[in-house]
Amino acid sequence: MDFELGLCGSSLERQARPFSHNTKEKNVQHPFSSNGGLSDGPAVAPSSDMENSTGQDIDEALGIALSNLGHFRDASKVLEYLELKVKHKNDKVTEAADRTLDELIALLSRKRKLFSDLKENINSYSSSIAKAKEVIEEKKKHLIGAIKTAKELKFSHSLRNCCDLTQIICDLKLPVEAELSRVKNLKEKILSRLFLNTFEMRSSLENLGEIKWGIDREVNNGQDTLILDDQEETPDVIIEEILEDDLEGLTELVFVSHVVNPCHFYVRKYSQKKEAFALQTKLEKFCCSKSSGLLPSDILELGARTFVMSRETGMWCRGTITELIPVEESKYQRKKPCGPIRYKVCDVALLKVFLIDFGSSIVLIFSGCDPAERPDPATLQTIETHDICLFVRKPDQHIEAELAAIPPLAVRCSLKDVVPKNEDEGWGEEAKTKFLEMVNNKVVSMMVFREEDGVLIVDLRKPPFNEVSSNVPLSLKDALVFLDLARFKLQLPSQLENCTVSHYRPPDIPQEGEEVFVVVCHINSPSDFYLRLRESVESLTLPEKIQEIYKQENGKNLEIFCPVEGQACIAKQEDGNWYRAQIIGLPSCREVLVKYVDYGNTANLTHKDIRKVKQELLSFPEKAIRCRLACIEPFKGANEWNREAKERFEELTEDKLMLCSVIEILDNNVLSIELFNASADNGRKLSINCQLVEEDLASYIPGYTERTEVRPNEIWDDPLEEVSKTSEALIPIDMEPVNEGDFRSLCNKELHGRISHVVSPSKIFVQLLSSERILESLQEEMASFYKESQPQSVKWESEMHCAVYLQDVGQWQRGQISRVVSKTSAEVLLYDSGAEETVEVSCLRKLEESMKTIKALAIECSLTEIRPTGGSTQWTATVCECLSYYLTGAQVKIVIQENDAGCALPVKILCKDETGKMTDTSEYLIEQGLALRNRRTGKADGACLVSKEHPEVHFEQENTQLDGCTSKIACARNGTVPEENTTISESEQKSLKTHELLPHSGMDEVYKSPIVPEAKIFQAVVSCIGGDGTIYIIPKLFETALNKLMVEIQNTFKGLGLLIPYCWKKGEACVVRGSDTLWYRAKIVEVSGSTLQVQYIDHGYIESIPQCHLYPTTFYTRIPPFCIPCQLYKTLPIGNFWQQDAVDYLQELLKNEEVEIHVKELPDNPWDKLSISLYFGGISLSSFMAYQKYCVAEDCQDIQKLGTFEGDLSPSYLLQPLPVPGETFPVTVTHLVSPKEVYICLDSSGNLTKPSATERAASCDSESLNKALKWCNKIVKTLPHLTNFKKELPCLAEYVDGLWYRAKLLSVTQLVPVQILVQFVDYGTYLVAPTSRLRHIPCHLLKYPVQAVRVLLAGFRPASDDKNVERIPYSPEWSLKALWTMVDCVEGKRLSASILTVSPEVTISLYGDDKNLVHLKLIEMGLAELDQ
């Protein structure tokens, strides 16, 4: 029961008295009962002798007490009312919630939560009322007792002496504000009604309400009243859940149809595409009819509905007239309209229409008029016309009734919580431009937060199915704020927790106890720095690849609009290059803090200097590994490292190869390591950790004891005690080394040594481990002797011995001048290492005689039993580079082989692989295809690098089936086989001389000739069209072998090509790294400067390639090319050679397409062109090119296929043969005219049993037709436009997807402009198309029967009691709901059919997936009934 209740008492005075306890009233008679109780009877007047001061005080106190008692009585009534009201509220809210929530079954959990909240609130409120009642009742009893006592004291003077009169008066005047305020608060805390926000129930049913306490307050003359207002129609607070976490499901796919600014734009729901299509169909049908046109006398009224045509799209749209300006209008009339604004069409100068389905507006201006106020053309679509009636249609009552059920499709939206950056200036044009750039023509995910005055408050986000490379940001509002085009009202951008952020692969870190070679790339302190492992070939290519991609991109499609912490990106460095990075902070709205993941340094950048990372770059792991020096801390336990320690650490590690020993792997994969200087003299490693401690720049951590053992020389070194006894016996105790000539008699003996220098497999220099002490002593002696020496004025000549100072390593070494380069430089052979160096003469000194007595400590060796590939006597740069990288500095075992008087000691070199097993280096080179086994019948003088005669060798027949090779030789530095290309010295370059090609032209001396398939007719793929018109084909039967070869090449060659100078020769075989980063077989076509022209022998095309992307190799030359060069048989190009436009056309038409090859004539030379006839889509290429006037073909018997029907010929399509009646066969429904009338195609793919002959023929025809149409789409521009519009005439028509299909003409629907109704015969669908979308059909397409068959479905008819108002216009006996239901029943389903009759019309029974008749669902829904 809802009513208003006041606090009423027994007198008007108390009723009007304000709610206060200190009101003083005089001359008020207070009722009193003789029995001490309260009475409504007449009062007894007091006697005159009691009128004294005490009596007055008692009277005053009694008056106040009685007033307060009255207030308590009123308060009790209020509490009783509130108790009654809350019970009533409980019933009402429970009933409302129960009624509403029971309808929403999906929200039962939410319902329980609401009831729980309701019960909790009711219990809390009831408890508060009970407590207030208890307190007031207690105060009432106390006050009543005080009143009784005061009345007795008033008439009994004797009692006053024995009572505390002051306390009694104080009790009577006791204030009651606290209790009355408590009641007032309970009165104000009125339960608001339950508000259920059911917006977008179909999308999400989660946005319901909460039950909260409302504050109901009225102001009456500035004073608070106790009137309880129970107006439920307008709750004080509309309860909405606005937390994003509770609305994650309230999303819908939309696309933006019009943008005014980010707070005023319109979207259309993706789910309403069916309604949009139906609406457009109805509008087109109505507006194209003659009866819908406007007359000059028709009236246009402001606010009326109308139809208007958009010039941009040519579509008719629904709209509302929002502005009318007549030809002559005074300002007074415009400002003060006296009624509905309406004008005749002939009197209108400007008409503005708001498109309710798009959100934009169209302005029509009569050409002869110039209205005073023209719209802004940048924001509105403006059309100037001489006749407004051409663009406007007036709806009639019938079409309005039809379209009434379709609500406006454009929904007005506003981005949540964003405002312009400068509210005074409003939204700028840049904000709108960026908004459109991010969402235009894209399907986006719209998250709805609430609705305000008919406007949805939303955020637009990237849909969950979209790709990483898409330009839609994770949150559009966050993106605009980040771009500094907008700002948030209150809160910061959300963190986008559920959005996917791309990351790089974590770095590949070594294991604990492992020792690897590294380079320090960035230092913050000795406890925080980054290093990189010795890079593989792939990582060498990465920086170049990044520059190639991002320096060519303009950045428009790679911008990051809303960066997220942890997101992978590509960032620019100060040097202008791009590097991989990760966003680690967002310091301001337009700045990001990034860390370069391959180097470890950080930088603050603007958003213009970061780009999205492409997927291919995410596969590479991060290169920078975070580390700290183990067991040390800042000097004397300081809190941080001082500047001297950091600078010294940088000095010790900068640009140096370091040996890293992993002590421990800490949290977050931080390595605790010990660093050694790997470039120290004689391989002796100095610990950086210990050196910092020794220099008082660091201290050992507490509890750490410095190791006293000798630090390792190299991690792969064998202990000296393992040196074989044979080698120890050969080296005298006085350290005099033994010449290599002394070893020639020690066949098959093993020696331990270290590789000091590698030139080629035939020239390797080895230092014996037993000579290391001699070398060490010699270098110390030379350093001491020449330390203070000055340059000498000596005329240096070849063969002179000298001491050489090598500035790179800071050492003095012995050498012999091999060549004087100039007056200031000379080339010196270092005979203790075997290397050659070009040095300044100022670095040369005369060698002391005592130092000449020690013989050369480097032994020149040669690998036996191997020879170069390709028939050459010289090793390629690839082999020399590979061997130098693997062996230089490695400790090995050499096994002396049977030898002669050659210049180098023949040996086998054994090196440890990654498993610790000793592997023969020669066998490794053979397995990698870098060398061949040398089968010699006699001793050949082939040990020297340069021999005077070609060695006699017997070539084995190589198997063309490639086997995968695995690396067996371990890298001497880190125990793995690196894939890195390192540079070699100048002396090594001299020895890398390539063999001269034999004087034969062509490629037959390097590669085998291509193999032509034995079959005269075969399928092939056109890989390339040469500049001279040569057609390169790859037979389909070769594809498997080609793919296998490509896999083997990728496994063998990785990274960049040859990085050192190399003398390339025309015709030389090689592999080339293409633009797709894959390696291909190739040959050199032309050498020109730093770039080479190469031909991909397996694909035919020619490219200019930098030398760094090539590798010389002959490993795959015995495998014939898979690509065959061809020419058209008996076809003569115009001008005797193919013109450039003809070549371009062939390239566009044929590249990467499958064709049919007919071999006509084999070439005399296997490398010449194969003469062929090429057919595509059943058309001869020779005939087609002749038809296009590009050539003259002698054999053009099928030229008529390209022609179109002439004269009175009336060609028609062939009909599809149907299965036997009664037989069940699979079908696909391609088009529905009505639930009863459909078009089907035979579908043999869905038949689980053996298909019938009819089905097999239909399937074959369908595949051939698809291929023919595919080719026809390629040449469609060569076909003439249709000029004859005879009914049922076959033609080609362009569908809305931009492709051309077979069709036939049905009727002319419009004359100006001409519009033709056509039907696509292979699908059954209809289209109204202009003549520009109709072309003649080639005759050869008429041989294929039509694929779509019109049939009637048996067994049902329209329901006689179907009450649905929306009907199919062309078949009104059926409702639109029945049509859409039938679409759902057949769309994407595996259907089967059985023919009942074929005359007069084909009638079938159509079955669904469950083998039930598809129309049963319509009958169940009351949309159809059984047809008896």
PDB file of N, CA, C and O in Angstrom, residues 1286-1311:
ATOM      1  N   LYS A1286      18.415 -10.504 -77.021  1.00  0.00           N
ATOM      2  CA  LYS A1286      17.324 -11.438 -77.281  1.00  0.00           C
ATOM      3  C   LYS A1286      17.073 -12.312 -76.056  1.00  0.00           C
ATOM      4  O   LYS A1286      18.003 -12.720 -75.361  1.00  0.00           O
ATOM      5  N   LYS A1287      15.845 -12.585 -75.762  1.00  0.00           N
ATOM      6  CA  LYS A1287      15.491 -13.388 -74.609  1.00  0.00           C
ATOM      7  C   LYS A1287      16.091 -14.782 -74.712  1.00  0.00           C
ATOM      8  O   LYS A1287      16.141 -15.366 -75.794  1.00  0.00           O
ATOM      9  N   GLU A1288      16.536 -15.308 -73.578  1.00  0.00           N
ATOM     10  CA  GLU A1288      17.160 -16.620 -73.452  1.00  0.00           C
ATOM     11  C   GLU A1288      18.533 -16.697 -74.117  1.00  0.00           C
ATOM     12  O   GLU A1288      19.107 -17.772 -74.254  1.00  0.00           O
ATOM     13  N   LEU A1289      19.085 -15.553 -74.520  1.00  0.00           N
ATOM     14  CA  LEU A1289      20.385 -15.546 -75.180  1.00  0.00           C
ATOM     15  C   LEU A1289      21.496 -15.856 -74.172  1.00  0.00           C
ATOM     16  O   LEU A1289      21.597 -15.205 -73.149  1.00  0.00           O
ATOM     17  N   PRO A1290      22.362 -16.853 -74.453  1.00  0.00           N
ATOM     18  CA  PRO A1290      23.493 -17.131 -73.543  1.00  0.00           C
ATOM     19  C   PRO A1290      24.491 -15.973 -73.547  1.00  0.00           C
ATOM     20  O   PRO A1290      24.701 -15.312 -74.568  1.00  0.00           O
ATOM     21  N   CYS A1291      25.122 -15.766 -72.408  1.00  0.00           N
ATOM     22  CA  CYS A1291      26.111 -14.696 -72.294  1.00  0.00           C
ATOM     23  C   CYS A1291      26.975 -14.958 -71.068  1.00  0.00           C
ATOM     24  O   CYS A1291      26.756 -15.919 -70.324  1.00  0.00           O
ATOM     25  N   LEU A1292      27.952 -14.091 -70.875  1.00  0.00           N
ATOM     26  CA  LEU A1292      28.728 -14.059 -69.649  1.00  0.00           C
ATOM     27  C   LEU A1292      28.304 -12.825 -68.866  1.00  0.00           C
ATOM     28  O   LEU A1292      28.210 -11.730 -69.431  1.00  0.00           O
ATOM     29  N   ALA A1293      28.057 -12.982 -67.570  1.00  0.00           N
ATOM     30  CA  ALA A1293      27.622 -11.862 -66.728  1.00  0.00           C
ATOM     31  C   ALA A1293      28.523 -11.783 -65.502  1.00  0.00           C
ATOM     32  O   ALA A1293      28.961 -12.799 -64.964  1.00  0.00           O
ATOM     33  N   GLU A1294      28.782 -10.556 -65.073  1.00  0.00           N
ATOM     34  CA  GLU A1294      29.632 -10.335 -63.896  1.00  0.00           C
ATOM     35  C   GLU A1294      28.766 -10.294 -62.651  1.00  0.00           C
ATOM     36  O   GLU A1294      27.830  -9.502 -62.542  1.00  0.00           O
ATOM     37  N   TYR A1295      29.111 -11.157 -61.697  1.00  0.00           N
ATOM     38  CA  TYR A1295      28.364 -11.217 -60.438  1.00  0.00           C
ATOM     39  C   TYR A1295      28.941 -10.193 -59.451  1.00  0.00           C
ATOM     40  O   TYR A1295      29.946  -9.532 -59.728  1.00  0.00           O
ATOM     41  N   VAL A1296      28.294 -10.075 -58.298  1.00  0.00           N
ATOM     42  CA  VAL A1296      28.728  -9.067 -57.321  1.00  0.00           C
ATOM     43  C   VAL A1296      30.109  -9.360 -56.754  1.00  0.00           C
ATOM     44  O   VAL A1296      30.749  -8.482 -56.165  1.00  0.00           O
ATOM     45  N   ASP A1297      30.606 -10.602 -56.884  1.00  0.00           N
ATOM     46  CA  ASP A1297      31.949 -10.919 -56.388  1.00  0.00           C
ATOM     47  C   ASP A1297      33.032 -10.554 -57.381  1.00  0.00           C
ATOM     48  O   ASP A1297      34.218 -10.828 -57.138  1.00  0.00           O
ATOM     49  N   GLY A1298      32.657  -9.940 -58.522  1.00  0.00           N
ATOM     50  CA  GLY A1298      33.643  -9.502 -59.496  1.00  0.00           C
ATOM     51  C   GLY A1298      34.043 -10.570 -60.494  1.00  0.00           C
ATOM     52  O   GLY A1298      34.861 -10.302 -61.376  1.00  0.00           O
ATOM     53  N   LEU A1299      33.497 -11.771 -60.390  1.00  0.00           N
ATOM     54  CA  LEU A1299      33.812 -12.854 -61.328  1.00  0.00           C
ATOM     55  C   LEU A1299      32.693 -12.995 -62.352  1.00  0.00           C
ATOM     56  O   LEU A1299      31.551 -12.589 -62.128  1.00  0.00           O
ATOM     57  N   TRP A1300      33.065 -13.608 -63.479  1.00  0.00           N
ATOM     58  CA  TRP A1300      32.116 -13.775 -64.590  1.00  0.00           C
ATOM     59  C   TRP A1300      31.647 -15.216 -64.639  1.00  0.00           C
ATOM     60  O   TRP A1300      32.441 -16.147 -64.501  1.00  0.00           O
ATOM     61  N   TYR A1301      30.326 -15.373 -64.864  1.00  0.00           N
ATOM     62  CA  TYR A1301      29.711 -16.688 -64.899  1.00  0.00           C
ATOM     63  C   TYR A1301      28.791 -16.771 -66.127  1.00  0.00           C
ATOM     64  O   TYR A1301      28.388 -15.762 -66.710  1.00  0.00           O
ATOM     65  N   ARG A1302      28.461 -18.017 -66.458  1.00  0.00           N
ATOM     66  CA  ARG A1302      27.516 -18.225 -67.559  1.00  0.00           C
ATOM     67  C   ARG A1302      26.120 -17.765 -67.138  1.00  0.00           C
ATOM     68  O   ARG A1302      25.696 -18.008 -66.002  1.00  0.00           O
ATOM     69  N   ALA A1303      25.431 -17.128 -68.064  1.00  0.00           N
ATOM     70  CA  ALA A1303      24.099 -16.614 -67.751  1.00  0.00           C
ATOM     71  C   ALA A1303      23.266 -16.603 -69.023  1.00  0.00           C
ATOM     72  O   ALA A1303      23.750 -16.921 -70.130  1.00  0.00           O
ATOM     73  N   LYS A1304      21.988 -16.236 -68.867  1.00  0.00           N
ATOM     74  CA  LYS A1304      21.106 -16.042 -70.011  1.00  0.00           C
ATOM     75  C   LYS A1304      20.217 -14.839 -69.730  1.00  0.00           C
ATOM     76  O   LYS A1304      19.915 -14.517 -68.579  1.00  0.00           O
ATOM     77  N   LEU A1305      19.826 -14.165 -70.821  1.00  0.00           N
ATOM     78  CA  LEU A1305      19.012 -12.969 -70.692  1.00  0.00           C
ATOM     79  C   LEU A1305      17.557 -13.357 -70.463  1.00  0.00           C
ATOM     80  O   LEU A1305      17.028 -14.279 -71.094  1.00  0.00           O
ATOM     81  N   LEU A1306      16.884 -12.576 -69.568  1.00  0.00           N
ATOM     82  CA  LEU A1306      15.459 -12.826 -69.321  1.00  0.00           C
ATOM     83  C   LEU A1306      14.597 -11.663 -69.785  1.00  0.00           C
ATOM     84  O   LEU A1306      13.601 -11.869 -70.482  1.00  0.00           O
ATOM     85  N   SER A1307      14.967 -10.443 -69.435  1.00  0.00           N
ATOM     86  CA  SER A1307      14.143  -9.306 -69.848  1.00  0.00           C
ATOM     87  C   SER A1307      14.910  -8.019 -69.624  1.00  0.00           C
ATOM     88  O   SER A1307      15.895  -7.970 -68.892  1.00  0.00           O
ATOM     89  N   VAL A1308      14.413  -6.960 -70.275  1.00  0.00           N
ATOM     90  CA  VAL A1308      14.939  -5.615 -70.074  1.00  0.00           C
ATOM     91  C   VAL A1308      14.072  -4.953 -69.009  1.00  0.00           C
ATOM     92  O   VAL A1308      12.875  -4.749 -69.210  1.00  0.00           O
ATOM     93  N   THR A1309      14.671  -4.615 -67.881  1.00  0.00           N
ATOM     94  CA  THR A1309      13.902  -4.054 -66.773  1.00  0.00           C
ATOM     95  C   THR A1309      13.869  -2.535 -66.783  1.00  0.00           C
ATOM     96  O   THR A1309      13.009  -1.935 -66.141  1.00  0.00           O
ATOM     97  N   GLN A1310      14.803  -1.899 -67.458  1.00  0.00           N
ATOM     98  CA  GLN A1310      14.866  -0.440 -67.474  1.00  0.00           C
ATOM     99  C   GLN A1310      15.569  -0.002 -68.750  1.00  0.00           C
ATOM    100  O   GLN A1310      16.546  -0.615 -69.180  1.00  0.00           O
ATOM    101  N   LEU A1311      15.068   1.083 -69.333  1.00  0.00           N
ATOM    102  CA  LEU A1311      15.642   1.553 -70.593  1.00  0.00           C
ATOM    103  C   LEU A1311      16.689   2.633 -70.391  1.00  0.00           C
ATOM    104  O   LEU A1311      17.658   2.712 -71.144  1.00  0.00           O
TER     105      LEU A1311
END
